[in-house]
Amino acid sequence: LWVGAILSAFVDNIPFVATMIPLLQALGELAGMPMESLWWALSLGACLGGNGTLIGASANVIVAGIAERYGSHITFVEYLKIGFPLMLLSVVVSTAYLYLVFWR
C-alpha cells in the first residue's frame, strides 16, 4: 500500500497498476499470501497515491489545465503542499482499514 502510494504519486497510476499486476501476482504465489489483500493494497495505494502530486493522476493534470485557462495557475509545489499530506492521511486510514479487515 505505502510503496504503491508513493510511487503512484510520481508515476501516473494506470501504467503503474498495469506494471504491478504481474509482479504482485508472482509475489502472492511465492509468499503464499491471500491475493485479495494484495489487490486491495495495490488499488488503494495507486488511487490515493495519485492524489499526492499534480502529475500522479491524469485528472489532476486536466484540472490544472482548466484552472490555468481561467487564470489560476497551480504549481507543482503548491499542489504538493496540500495534496501530499492529504494523501498520507488517506493512506494511514487505508492501512488501518486493511489491517482490520485482513490481518487482525
Tab-separated table of C-alpha atoms in Angstrom:
chain	number	residue	atom	x	y	z
A	1	LEU	CA	0.000	0.000	0.000
A	2	TRP	CA	2.656	2.516	1.030
A	3	VAL	CA	5.091	1.709	-1.761
A	4	GLY	CA	2.251	1.832	-4.265
A	5	ALA	CA	1.027	5.169	-2.962
A	6	ILE	CA	4.440	6.832	-3.017
A	7	LEU	CA	5.309	5.538	-6.487
A	8	SER	CA	1.870	6.366	-7.856
A	9	ALA	CA	2.287	9.942	-6.664
A	10	PHE	CA	5.101	10.387	-9.177
A	11	VAL	CA	4.096	7.946	-11.924
A	12	ASP	CA	0.623	8.005	-13.481
A	13	ASN	CA	-1.462	5.445	-11.626
A	14	ILE	CA	-2.803	3.499	-14.635
A	15	PRO	CA	0.575	2.433	-16.068
A	16	PHE	CA	1.784	1.820	-12.518
A	17	VAL	CA	-1.049	-0.631	-11.801
A	18	ALA	CA	-0.614	-2.326	-15.179
A	19	THR	CA	3.060	-2.875	-14.367
A	20	MET	CA	2.449	-4.070	-10.818
A	21	ILE	CA	-0.272	-6.665	-11.537
A	22	PRO	CA	2.053	-9.463	-12.740
A	23	LEU	CA	4.628	-8.641	-10.055
A	24	LEU	CA	2.028	-8.762	-7.301
A	25	GLN	CA	0.587	-11.996	-8.621
A	26	ALA	CA	4.019	-13.638	-8.579
A	27	LEU	CA	4.759	-12.249	-5.102
A	28	GLY	CA	1.478	-13.548	-3.732
A	29	GLU	CA	2.049	-17.018	-5.153
A	30	LEU	CA	5.647	-17.168	-3.899
A	31	ALA	CA	4.798	-15.979	-0.406
A	32	GLY	CA	1.518	-17.878	-0.176
A	33	MET	CA	-0.300	-14.686	0.751
A	34	PRO	CA	-4.029	-14.143	0.255
A	35	MET	CA	-4.335	-12.334	-3.067
A	36	GLU	CA	-7.401	-10.317	-2.093
A	37	SER	CA	-5.448	-8.269	0.441
A	38	LEU	CA	-2.691	-7.586	-2.103
A	39	TRP	CA	-5.182	-6.434	-4.753
A	40	TRP	CA	-6.830	-4.087	-2.263
A	41	ALA	CA	-3.465	-2.685	-1.199
A	42	LEU	CA	-2.470	-2.085	-4.822
A	43	SER	CA	-5.739	-0.425	-5.787
A	44	LEU	CA	-5.906	1.796	-2.715
A	45	GLY	CA	-2.239	2.737	-2.978
A	46	ALA	CA	-2.492	3.633	-6.656
A	47	CYS	CA	-5.754	5.528	-6.288
A	48	LEU	CA	-4.786	7.500	-3.204
A	49	GLY	CA	-1.168	7.991	-4.231
A	50	GLY	CA	-2.270	9.666	-7.435
A	51	ASN	CA	-3.757	12.440	-5.310
A	52	GLY	CA	-0.385	13.288	-3.771
A	53	THR	CA	1.113	15.234	-6.658
A	54	LEU	CA	-0.032	17.164	-9.675
A	55	ILE	CA	1.342	14.510	-12.040
A	56	GLY	CA	0.122	11.482	-10.078
A	57	ALA	CA	-3.210	11.206	-11.865
A	58	SER	CA	-4.498	12.357	-15.219
A	59	ALA	CA	-7.431	14.125	-13.584
A	60	ASN	CA	-5.048	16.366	-11.626
A	61	VAL	CA	-3.313	17.487	-14.816
A	62	ILE	CA	-6.657	18.158	-16.508
A	63	VAL	CA	-7.936	20.235	-13.596
A	64	ALA	CA	-4.686	22.224	-13.510
A	65	GLY	CA	-5.120	22.926	-17.230
A	66	ILE	CA	-8.698	24.097	-16.728
A	67	ALA	CA	-7.629	26.305	-13.807
A	68	GLU	CA	-4.863	27.780	-15.970
A	69	ARG	CA	-7.369	28.574	-18.695
A	70	TYR	CA	-9.424	30.558	-16.175
A	71	GLY	CA	-6.427	32.464	-14.848
A	72	SER	CA	-5.465	30.419	-11.797
A	73	HIS	CA	-2.007	28.870	-12.083
A	74	ILE	CA	-1.349	25.809	-9.887
A	75	THR	CA	2.326	24.942	-9.499
A	76	PHE	CA	3.682	21.502	-8.689
A	77	VAL	CA	4.931	22.689	-5.283
A	78	GLU	CA	1.640	24.416	-4.387
A	79	TYR	CA	-0.244	21.228	-5.147
A	80	LEU	CA	2.339	19.115	-3.306
A	81	LYS	CA	1.981	21.171	-0.101
A	82	ILE	CA	-1.713	20.294	0.129
A	83	GLY	CA	-2.013	17.057	-1.819
A	84	PHE	CA	0.840	15.068	-0.299
A	85	PRO	CA	-0.186	15.449	3.377
A	86	LEU	CA	-3.786	14.611	2.459
A	87	MET	CA	-2.570	11.582	0.531
A	88	LEU	CA	-0.516	10.446	3.537
A	89	LEU	CA	-3.538	10.806	5.812
A	90	SER	CA	-5.669	8.793	3.383
A	91	VAL	CA	-3.043	6.055	3.229
A	92	VAL	CA	-2.865	5.886	7.036
A	93	VAL	CA	-6.647	5.407	7.182
A	94	SER	CA	-6.465	2.787	4.422
A	95	THR	CA	-3.678	0.955	6.235
A	96	ALA	CA	-5.858	0.755	9.337
A	97	TYR	CA	-8.772	-0.477	7.232
A	98	LEU	CA	-6.699	-3.200	5.555
A	99	TYR	CA	-5.264	-4.256	8.891
A	100	LEU	CA	-8.719	-4.561	10.451
A	101	VAL	CA	-10.205	-6.446	7.507
A	102	PHE	CA	-7.364	-8.793	6.551
A	103	TRP	CA	-4.792	-9.109	9.330
A	104	ARG	CA	-6.411	-8.883	12.737
